[in-house]
Amino acid sequence: MMTHMPDMDTETTHTEPAVDEEASLFSTMDLLLFSVIVGFVVYWFMSRKKPEPIPEFKKLDTPTPTTRETSFIEKMKKTGKNIIVFYGSQTGTAEEFANRLSKDAQRYGMKGMVADPEEYSMGELSRLSEIKNSLAIFCMATYGEGDPTDNAQDFYDWLQENDDEDLSGLNYTVFGLGNKTYEHYNAMGKYVDKKLEELGATRIFDLGMGDDDGNLEEDFVSWREQFWPAVCEHFGVEASGDESSIRQYELKEHTDINMNKVYTGEIGRLKSFEVQKPPFDSKNPFLAPVTVNRKLNKAGDRHLMHLELDITGSKIRYESGDHVAVFPTNDSALVNKLGQILGVDLDVVISLNNLDEESNKKHPFPCPTTYRTALTHYLDISHPPRTNVLYELAQYASDPKDQENMRKMASSSPEGKALYQSWVLDASRNILAILEDMPSLRPPVDHLCELLPRLQARYYSIASSSKVHPNSIHICAVVVEYKTKTGRTNKGVATNWLKNKLVTDNGHKSTVPMYIRKSQFRLPFKSTNPVIMVGPGTGIAPFMGFIQERGWLKQQGKEVGETVLFFGCRHKNEDYIYQEELEGAEKNGVLTQLNVAFSRDQDHKVYVQHLLTKNKEHVWKLIHTDNAHIYICGDARNMAKDVQTAFYEIAEEVGGMTRTQAVDYVKKLMTKGRYSQDVWS
């Protein structure tokens, strides 16, 4: 999100002069003198031959603030580029793919640039034909319920509003990033592909669709391998055969630098964690002190936790159902091991500077900084690396067999794909594990830092209501920790970092860099509408906020409709989280019905969908007669689908519909905003 910062001089307050009674005491002489002076000043200004030269301060190093170029056409012309790759990215993957495609262009004698649609005027797409052999590639991720990502929202709006746009000179292709477990699979990629064609643009190659529930990397590599030959054929060009690694950034080591100029983990502005200035967003997070961090489950081998973040004085506003984004840091033990295995001093201050001086992206992460800060705050070192990272690093393996395997894993051959799947993905090998298991591979740390993706913010459904907790945001999460096939223990970055955020750490308050992401997951506008909430495990998070809000509405004397919850956990005596709060809400009538499925407390498994079916008559009455709103939160892969099927069955069994009618009925509820999902896979 771009935040407009006003110019300094516009902040000066201009007050109208008050009418002064003493003004009448001006003598005629005063007025005469005043008129003469004013007349002289006007004459002097009018009669000057040339303006006084403005002194130049050339020695000052401070760069003058330049107005950002919003014309990608002018930029492409100026820099001799003919391929532009736009990305709509929420977690960084689409941006990463866009970078890879732009880099590829070089191998085909073309020049590519990567562009964030939020930074440019997309109305210029019709002018791309002014550039010979030009092509626009769109890497578009779908977010939430078929929505565009934040940075592609304006582009999406522009496409919707400009039906009469003529894009007949535009060559394009689209690669969509989605997840099949979601209802609106790859909706954004499909929409952009279809809409550009409708506006007259020429599709150079078929829409590619990546499925993050399967193997997104493999989908992308397979599509890309077929895409470039199609481009070559269309433009009549040939691959240069140059498969060598192309560096995008050059390393500069700072031996004598003022440490006040060095980034220490800030996301945007230097020193923004020391001097906090609203508004707070993804480029300027707020450091919220942790006021509560408690374990929720009574027993069992998992760690479910409840945290409260203090937002007093931040001017941050949120609604029940919104998400809080937090910026975690990597485990220092992992960072230190990487430093040891590569034999580097992690505290050297460096900058990685873009070799393309015209690029908007000057550095891959905030620079200057140290390797330690980059590997702790800015780079993702815990996920299995993508194939392009293996391909680029292969040259540094001294054992030819290792080199061959790394290049094979990056190819689209069935053997290579299978090796990448088993050796990297199935074995959950992160970059450290790869270096440990491949002793001949010792890449330069700066090239590794150039290739690793950025560490992303993590989103959590807020577990509180701002009506009850205006200065506090609650998080409910489960700590991720598992054994891999290689016998290593992998830990979830954000949940383990949050777990260790003690309220006071050596006398200091623990803080969490955060901002709010608005969502469509909202309580009904009319408080009299009943609500049906389905959320097993940590999927209960937003419903804690909903329950608090419905309770607050009752206290205000408002009439509140039925509030029904279907919650599920493994064992009543282990992980029945928020038991006291939920039973208390039921006791005082805020929750009109509390249904809890304890999946493992009996021989046969009992889940939330079974309790829905058990209450089918009442559930159907609430939906069909009383206009209830349905909310589902939690696992997308199984739970959300099973719950949706349960609603189909209720519509069939109680509503007397066929399966086709039932599916259509639920679809209509979704369209009307009466069936909302906040799910993850």
JSON list of N, CA and C in Angstrom, two decimals, residues 464-521:
[
{"chain": "A", "resi": 464, "resn": "SER", "atom": "N", "xyz": [-10.02, -11.06, 18.82]},
{"chain": "A", "resi": 464, "resn": "SER", "atom": "CA", "xyz": [-10.65, -10.11, 19.76]},
{"chain": "A", "resi": 464, "resn": "SER", "atom": "C", "xyz": [-11.53, -9.14, 18.99]},
{"chain": "A", "resi": 465, "resn": "SER", "atom": "N", "xyz": [-12.36, -8.39, 19.75]},
{"chain": "A", "resi": 465, "resn": "SER", "atom": "CA", "xyz": [-13.21, -7.37, 19.15]},
{"chain": "A", "resi": 465, "resn": "SER", "atom": "C", "xyz": [-12.72, -6.00, 19.62]},
{"chain": "A", "resi": 466, "resn": "SER", "atom": "N", "xyz": [-12.63, -5.06, 18.67]},
{"chain": "A", "resi": 466, "resn": "SER", "atom": "CA", "xyz": [-12.16, -3.72, 19.03]},
{"chain": "A", "resi": 466, "resn": "SER", "atom": "C", "xyz": [-13.19, -2.96, 19.86]},
{"chain": "A", "resi": 467, "resn": "LYS", "atom": "N", "xyz": [-14.43, -3.45, 19.86]},
{"chain": "A", "resi": 467, "resn": "LYS", "atom": "CA", "xyz": [-15.47, -2.80, 20.70]},
{"chain": "A", "resi": 467, "resn": "LYS", "atom": "C", "xyz": [-15.16, -3.07, 22.18]},
{"chain": "A", "resi": 468, "resn": "VAL", "atom": "N", "xyz": [-14.58, -4.25, 22.45]},
{"chain": "A", "resi": 468, "resn": "VAL", "atom": "CA", "xyz": [-14.26, -4.64, 23.83]},
{"chain": "A", "resi": 468, "resn": "VAL", "atom": "C", "xyz": [-12.79, -4.36, 24.13]},
{"chain": "A", "resi": 469, "resn": "HIS", "atom": "N", "xyz": [-11.92, -4.54, 23.14]},
{"chain": "A", "resi": 469, "resn": "HIS", "atom": "CA", "xyz": [-10.47, -4.34, 23.33]},
{"chain": "A", "resi": 469, "resn": "HIS", "atom": "C", "xyz": [-9.93, -3.36, 22.29]},
{"chain": "A", "resi": 470, "resn": "PRO", "atom": "N", "xyz": [-10.25, -2.05, 22.42]},
{"chain": "A", "resi": 470, "resn": "PRO", "atom": "CA", "xyz": [-9.81, -1.10, 21.38]},
{"chain": "A", "resi": 470, "resn": "PRO", "atom": "C", "xyz": [-8.29, -0.95, 21.30]},
{"chain": "A", "resi": 471, "resn": "ASN", "atom": "N", "xyz": [-7.59, -1.21, 22.41]},
{"chain": "A", "resi": 471, "resn": "ASN", "atom": "CA", "xyz": [-6.13, -1.02, 22.43]},
{"chain": "A", "resi": 471, "resn": "ASN", "atom": "C", "xyz": [-5.35, -2.32, 22.47]},
{"chain": "A", "resi": 472, "resn": "SER", "atom": "N", "xyz": [-6.01, -3.42, 22.11]},
{"chain": "A", "resi": 472, "resn": "SER", "atom": "CA", "xyz": [-5.34, -4.71, 22.22]},
{"chain": "A", "resi": 472, "resn": "SER", "atom": "C", "xyz": [-5.77, -5.63, 21.07]},
{"chain": "A", "resi": 473, "resn": "ILE", "atom": "N", "xyz": [-4.80, -6.37, 20.54]},
{"chain": "A", "resi": 473, "resn": "ILE", "atom": "CA", "xyz": [-5.08, -7.33, 19.47]},
{"chain": "A", "resi": 473, "resn": "ILE", "atom": "C", "xyz": [-4.69, -8.71, 19.97]},
{"chain": "A", "resi": 474, "resn": "HIS", "atom": "N", "xyz": [-5.62, -9.66, 19.89]},
{"chain": "A", "resi": 474, "resn": "HIS", "atom": "CA", "xyz": [-5.35, -11.01, 20.39]},
{"chain": "A", "resi": 474, "resn": "HIS", "atom": "C", "xyz": [-5.03, -11.96, 19.24]},
{"chain": "A", "resi": 475, "resn": "ILE", "atom": "N", "xyz": [-4.06, -12.84, 19.49]},
{"chain": "A", "resi": 475, "resn": "ILE", "atom": "CA", "xyz": [-3.66, -13.86, 18.50]},
{"chain": "A", "resi": 475, "resn": "ILE", "atom": "C", "xyz": [-3.81, -15.24, 19.15]},
{"chain": "A", "resi": 476, "resn": "CYS", "atom": "N", "xyz": [-4.32, -16.19, 18.38]},
{"chain": "A", "resi": 476, "resn": "CYS", "atom": "CA", "xyz": [-4.39, -17.58, 18.83]},
{"chain": "A", "resi": 476, "resn": "CYS", "atom": "C", "xyz": [-3.68, -18.42, 17.78]},
{"chain": "A", "resi": 477, "resn": "ALA", "atom": "N", "xyz": [-2.66, -19.17, 18.19]},
{"chain": "A", "resi": 477, "resn": "ALA", "atom": "CA", "xyz": [-1.88, -19.94, 17.20]},
{"chain": "A", "resi": 477, "resn": "ALA", "atom": "C", "xyz": [-1.33, -21.22, 17.82]},
{"chain": "A", "resi": 478, "resn": "VAL", "atom": "N", "xyz": [-0.98, -22.16, 16.95]},
{"chain": "A", "resi": 478, "resn": "VAL", "atom": "CA", "xyz": [-0.37, -23.41, 17.41]},
{"chain": "A", "resi": 478, "resn": "VAL", "atom": "C", "xyz": [1.08, -23.44, 16.92]},
{"chain": "A", "resi": 479, "resn": "VAL", "atom": "N", "xyz": [1.99, -23.80, 17.80]},
{"chain": "A", "resi": 479, "resn": "VAL", "atom": "CA", "xyz": [3.42, -23.82, 17.46]},
{"chain": "A", "resi": 479, "resn": "VAL", "atom": "C", "xyz": [3.69, -24.98, 16.51]},
{"chain": "A", "resi": 480, "resn": "VAL", "atom": "N", "xyz": [4.37, -24.66, 15.39]},
{"chain": "A", "resi": 480, "resn": "VAL", "atom": "CA", "xyz": [4.69, -25.67, 14.38]},
{"chain": "A", "resi": 480, "resn": "VAL", "atom": "C", "xyz": [6.08, -26.24, 14.64]},
{"chain": "A", "resi": 481, "resn": "GLU", "atom": "N", "xyz": [6.14, -27.56, 14.80]},
{"chain": "A", "resi": 481, "resn": "GLU", "atom": "CA", "xyz": [7.43, -28.24, 14.99]},
{"chain": "A", "resi": 481, "resn": "GLU", "atom": "C", "xyz": [7.24, -29.69, 14.55]},
{"chain": "A", "resi": 482, "resn": "TYR", "atom": "N", "xyz": [8.14, -30.18, 13.70]},
{"chain": "A", "resi": 482, "resn": "TYR", "atom": "CA", "xyz": [7.99, -31.56, 13.21]},
{"chain": "A", "resi": 482, "resn": "TYR", "atom": "C", "xyz": [9.34, -32.16, 12.84]},
{"chain": "A", "resi": 483, "resn": "LYS", "atom": "N", "xyz": [9.37, -33.50, 12.83]},
{"chain": "A", "resi": 483, "resn": "LYS", "atom": "CA", "xyz": [10.56, -34.24, 12.44]},
{"chain": "A", "resi": 483, "resn": "LYS", "atom": "C", "xyz": [10.53, -34.46, 10.92]},
{"chain": "A", "resi": 484, "resn": "THR", "atom": "N", "xyz": [11.67, -34.27, 10.25]},
{"chain": "A", "resi": 484, "resn": "THR", "atom": "CA", "xyz": [11.73, -34.49, 8.81]},
{"chain": "A", "resi": 484, "resn": "THR", "atom": "C", "xyz": [12.23, -35.91, 8.53]},
{"chain": "A", "resi": 485, "resn": "LYS", "atom": "N", "xyz": [12.17, -36.30, 7.26]},
{"chain": "A", "resi": 485, "resn": "LYS", "atom": "CA", "xyz": [12.63, -37.64, 6.88]},
{"chain": "A", "resi": 485, "resn": "LYS", "atom": "C", "xyz": [14.12, -37.84, 7.09]},
{"chain": "A", "resi": 486, "resn": "THR", "atom": "N", "xyz": [14.86, -36.72, 7.21]},
{"chain": "A", "resi": 486, "resn": "THR", "atom": "CA", "xyz": [16.31, -36.83, 7.43]},
{"chain": "A", "resi": 486, "resn": "THR", "atom": "C", "xyz": [16.65, -36.85, 8.92]},
{"chain": "A", "resi": 487, "resn": "GLY", "atom": "N", "xyz": [15.59, -36.85, 9.77]},
{"chain": "A", "resi": 487, "resn": "GLY", "atom": "CA", "xyz": [15.81, -36.90, 11.21]},
{"chain": "A", "resi": 487, "resn": "GLY", "atom": "C", "xyz": [16.02, -35.54, 11.87]},
{"chain": "A", "resi": 488, "resn": "ARG", "atom": "N", "xyz": [15.93, -34.48, 11.06]},
{"chain": "A", "resi": 488, "resn": "ARG", "atom": "CA", "xyz": [16.08, -33.13, 11.63]},
{"chain": "A", "resi": 488, "resn": "ARG", "atom": "C", "xyz": [14.76, -32.66, 12.23]},
{"chain": "A", "resi": 489, "resn": "THR", "atom": "N", "xyz": [14.83, -31.67, 13.12]},
{"chain": "A", "resi": 489, "resn": "THR", "atom": "CA", "xyz": [13.61, -31.05, 13.65]},
{"chain": "A", "resi": 489, "resn": "THR", "atom": "C", "xyz": [13.45, -29.70, 12.97]},
{"chain": "A", "resi": 490, "resn": "ASN", "atom": "N", "xyz": [12.35, -29.53, 12.24]},
{"chain": "A", "resi": 490, "resn": "ASN", "atom": "CA", "xyz": [12.06, -28.24, 11.61]},
{"chain": "A", "resi": 490, "resn": "ASN", "atom": "C", "xyz": [11.05, -27.49, 12.47]},
{"chain": "A", "resi": 491, "resn": "LYS", "atom": "N", "xyz": [11.31, -26.20, 12.64]},
{"chain": "A", "resi": 491, "resn": "LYS", "atom": "CA", "xyz": [10.41, -25.38, 13.46]},
{"chain": "A", "resi": 491, "resn": "LYS", "atom": "C", "xyz": [9.80, -24.27, 12.61]},
{"chain": "A", "resi": 492, "resn": "GLY", "atom": "N", "xyz": [8.49, -24.05, 12.79]},
{"chain": "A", "resi": 492, "resn": "GLY", "atom": "CA", "xyz": [7.83, -22.94, 12.09]},
{"chain": "A", "resi": 492, "resn": "GLY", "atom": "C", "xyz": [8.45, -21.63, 12.53]},
{"chain": "A", "resi": 493, "resn": "VAL", "atom": "N", "xyz": [8.79, -20.77, 11.58]},
{"chain": "A", "resi": 493, "resn": "VAL", "atom": "CA", "xyz": [9.50, -19.53, 11.88]},
{"chain": "A", "resi": 493, "resn": "VAL", "atom": "C", "xyz": [8.69, -18.64, 12.82]},
{"chain": "A", "resi": 494, "resn": "ALA", "atom": "N", "xyz": [7.47, -18.27, 12.39]},
{"chain": "A", "resi": 494, "resn": "ALA", "atom": "CA", "xyz": [6.70, -17.28, 13.13]},
{"chain": "A", "resi": 494, "resn": "ALA", "atom": "C", "xyz": [6.18, -17.80, 14.47]},
{"chain": "A", "resi": 495, "resn": "THR", "atom": "N", "xyz": [5.66, -19.04, 14.49]},
{"chain": "A", "resi": 495, "resn": "THR", "atom": "CA", "xyz": [5.03, -19.52, 15.74]},
{"chain": "A", "resi": 495, "resn": "THR", "atom": "C", "xyz": [6.08, -19.74, 16.84]},
{"chain": "A", "resi": 496, "resn": "ASN", "atom": "N", "xyz": [7.27, -20.21, 16.47]},
{"chain": "A", "resi": 496, "resn": "ASN", "atom": "CA", "xyz": [8.31, -20.39, 17.48]},
{"chain": "A", "resi": 496, "resn": "ASN", "atom": "C", "xyz": [8.85, -19.04, 17.96]},
{"chain": "A", "resi": 497, "resn": "TRP", "atom": "N", "xyz": [8.91, -18.09, 17.06]},
{"chain": "A", "resi": 497, "resn": "TRP", "atom": "CA", "xyz": [9.34, -16.73, 17.42]},
{"chain": "A", "resi": 497, "resn": "TRP", "atom": "C", "xyz": [8.31, -16.10, 18.36]},
{"chain": "A", "resi": 498, "resn": "LEU", "atom": "N", "xyz": [7.01, -16.28, 18.06]},
{"chain": "A", "resi": 498, "resn": "LEU", "atom": "CA", "xyz": [5.96, -15.74, 18.93]},
{"chain": "A", "resi": 498, "resn": "LEU", "atom": "C", "xyz": [5.97, -16.43, 20.30]},
{"chain": "A", "resi": 499, "resn": "LYS", "atom": "N", "xyz": [6.19, -17.74, 20.29]},
{"chain": "A", "resi": 499, "resn": "LYS", "atom": "CA", "xyz": [6.22, -18.50, 21.54]},
{"chain": "A", "resi": 499, "resn": "LYS", "atom": "C", "xyz": [7.27, -17.92, 22.50]},
{"chain": "A", "resi": 500, "resn": "ASN", "atom": "N", "xyz": [8.40, -17.48, 21.92]},
{"chain": "A", "resi": 500, "resn": "ASN", "atom": "CA", "xyz": [9.50, -16.95, 22.74]},
{"chain": "A", "resi": 500, "resn": "ASN", "atom": "C", "xyz": [9.37, -15.47, 23.06]},
{"chain": "A", "resi": 501, "resn": "LYS", "atom": "N", "xyz": [8.26, -14.85, 22.65]},
{"chain": "A", "resi": 501, "resn": "LYS", "atom": "CA", "xyz": [8.05, -13.43, 22.96]},
{"chain": "A", "resi": 501, "resn": "LYS", "atom": "C", "xyz": [7.46, -13.32, 24.37]},
{"chain": "A", "resi": 502, "resn": "LEU", "atom": "N", "xyz": [8.34, -13.40, 25.36]},
{"chain": "A", "resi": 502, "resn": "LEU", "atom": "CA", "xyz": [7.90, -13.30, 26.75]},
{"chain": "A", "resi": 502, "resn": "LEU", "atom": "C", "xyz": [7.53, -11.86, 27.04]},
{"chain": "A", "resi": 503, "resn": "VAL", "atom": "N", "xyz": [6.62, -11.67, 27.99]},
{"chain": "A", "resi": 503, "resn": "VAL", "atom": "CA", "xyz": [6.13, -10.32, 28.26]},
{"chain": "A", "resi": 503, "resn": "VAL", "atom": "C", "xyz": [7.28, -9.39, 28.63]},
{"chain": "A", "resi": 504, "resn": "THR", "atom": "N", "xyz": [8.17, -9.84, 29.52]},
{"chain": "A", "resi": 504, "resn": "THR", "atom": "CA", "xyz": [9.39, -9.07, 29.76]},
{"chain": "A", "resi": 504, "resn": "THR", "atom": "C", "xyz": [10.57, -10.00, 29.56]},
{"chain": "A", "resi": 505, "resn": "ASP", "atom": "N", "xyz": [11.52, -9.52, 28.78]},
{"chain": "A", "resi": 505, "resn": "ASP", "atom": "CA", "xyz": [12.71, -10.30, 28.45]},
{"chain": "A", "resi": 505, "resn": "ASP", "atom": "C", "xyz": [13.91, -9.54, 28.97]},
{"chain": "A", "resi": 506, "resn": "ASN", "atom": "N", "xyz": [14.50, -10.02, 30.06]},
{"chain": "A", "resi": 506, "resn": "ASN", "atom": "CA", "xyz": [15.63, -9.32, 30.72]},
{"chain": "A", "resi": 506, "resn": "ASN", "atom": "C", "xyz": [15.28, -7.87, 31.04]},
{"chain": "A", "resi": 507, "resn": "GLY", "atom": "N", "xyz": [14.06, -7.67, 31.54]},
{"chain": "A", "resi": 507, "resn": "GLY", "atom": "CA", "xyz": [13.66, -6.32, 31.95]},
{"chain": "A", "resi": 507, "resn": "GLY", "atom": "C", "xyz": [13.14, -5.46, 30.81]},
{"chain": "A", "resi": 508, "resn": "HIS", "atom": "N", "xyz": [13.30, -5.94, 29.55]},
{"chain": "A", "resi": 508, "resn": "HIS", "atom": "CA", "xyz": [12.79, -5.18, 28.40]},
{"chain": "A", "resi": 508, "resn": "HIS", "atom": "C", "xyz": [11.44, -5.76, 27.98]},
{"chain": "A", "resi": 509, "resn": "LYS", "atom": "N", "xyz": [10.59, -4.87, 27.44]},
{"chain": "A", "resi": 509, "resn": "LYS", "atom": "CA", "xyz": [9.31, -5.35, 26.90]},
{"chain": "A", "resi": 509, "resn": "LYS", "atom": "C", "xyz": [9.56, -6.02, 25.56]},
{"chain": "A", "resi": 510, "resn": "SER", "atom": "N", "xyz": [8.97, -7.20, 25.36]},
{"chain": "A", "resi": 510, "resn": "SER", "atom": "CA", "xyz": [9.06, -7.85, 24.04]},
{"chain": "A", "resi": 510, "resn": "SER", "atom": "C", "xyz": [8.11, -7.14, 23.10]},
{"chain": "A", "resi": 511, "resn": "THR", "atom": "N", "xyz": [8.54, -6.90, 21.86]},
{"chain": "A", "resi": 511, "resn": "THR", "atom": "CA", "xyz": [7.66, -6.26, 20.88]},
{"chain": "A", "resi": 511, "resn": "THR", "atom": "C", "xyz": [7.56, -7.10, 19.61]},
{"chain": "A", "resi": 512, "resn": "VAL", "atom": "N", "xyz": [6.47, -6.86, 18.89]},
{"chain": "A", "resi": 512, "resn": "VAL", "atom": "CA", "xyz": [6.18, -7.58, 17.64]},
{"chain": "A", "resi": 512, "resn": "VAL", "atom": "C", "xyz": [5.89, -6.54, 16.55]},
{"chain": "A", "resi": 513, "resn": "PRO", "atom": "N", "xyz": [6.68, -6.51, 15.45]},
{"chain": "A", "resi": 513, "resn": "PRO", "atom": "CA", "xyz": [6.36, -5.58, 14.35]},
{"chain": "A", "resi": 513, "resn": "PRO", "atom": "C", "xyz": [5.09, -6.07, 13.65]},
{"chain": "A", "resi": 514, "resn": "MET", "atom": "N", "xyz": [4.07, -5.21, 13.55]},
{"chain": "A", "resi": 514, "resn": "MET", "atom": "CA", "xyz": [2.79, -5.66, 13.02]},
{"chain": "A", "resi": 514, "resn": "MET", "atom": "C", "xyz": [2.04, -4.55, 12.29]},
{"chain": "A", "resi": 515, "resn": "TYR", "atom": "N", "xyz": [1.06, -4.96, 11.50]},
{"chain": "A", "resi": 515, "resn": "TYR", "atom": "CA", "xyz": [0.09, -4.03, 10.90]},
{"chain": "A", "resi": 515, "resn": "TYR", "atom": "C", "xyz": [-1.21, -4.81, 10.68]},
{"chain": "A", "resi": 516, "resn": "ILE", "atom": "N", "xyz": [-2.25, -4.11, 10.27]},
{"chain": "A", "resi": 516, "resn": "ILE", "atom": "CA", "xyz": [-3.57, -4.76, 10.09]},
{"chain": "A", "resi": 516, "resn": "ILE", "atom": "C", "xyz": [-3.88, -4.93, 8.62]},
{"chain": "A", "resi": 517, "resn": "ARG", "atom": "N", "xyz": [-4.41, -6.09, 8.27]},
{"chain": "A", "resi": 517, "resn": "ARG", "atom": "CA", "xyz": [-4.92, -6.29, 6.91]},
{"chain": "A", "resi": 517, "resn": "ARG", "atom": "C", "xyz": [-6.43, -6.47, 7.00]},
{"chain": "A", "resi": 518, "resn": "LYS", "atom": "N", "xyz": [-7.16, -5.55, 6.35]},
{"chain": "A", "resi": 518, "resn": "LYS", "atom": "CA", "xyz": [-8.62, -5.60, 6.39]},
{"chain": "A", "resi": 518, "resn": "LYS", "atom": "C", "xyz": [-9.13, -6.86, 5.69]},
{"chain": "A", "resi": 519, "resn": "SER", "atom": "N", "xyz": [-10.26, -7.36, 6.15]},
{"chain": "A", "resi": 519, "resn": "SER", "atom": "CA", "xyz": [-10.81, -8.56, 5.52]},
{"chain": "A", "resi": 519, "resn": "SER", "atom": "C", "xyz": [-12.30, -8.37, 5.25]},
{"chain": "A", "resi": 520, "resn": "GLN", "atom": "N", "xyz": [-12.87, -9.31, 4.49]},
{"chain": "A", "resi": 520, "resn": "GLN", "atom": "CA", "xyz": [-14.31, -9.28, 4.20]},
{"chain": "A", "resi": 520, "resn": "GLN", "atom": "C", "xyz": [-15.07, -10.16, 5.19]},
{"chain": "A", "resi": 521, "resn": "PHE", "atom": "N", "xyz": [-14.35, -10.74, 6.15]},
{"chain": "A", "resi": 521, "resn": "PHE", "atom": "CA", "xyz": [-14.94, -11.67, 7.11]},
{"chain": "A", "resi": 521, "resn": "PHE", "atom": "C", "xyz": [-15.61, -10.84, 8.21]}
]
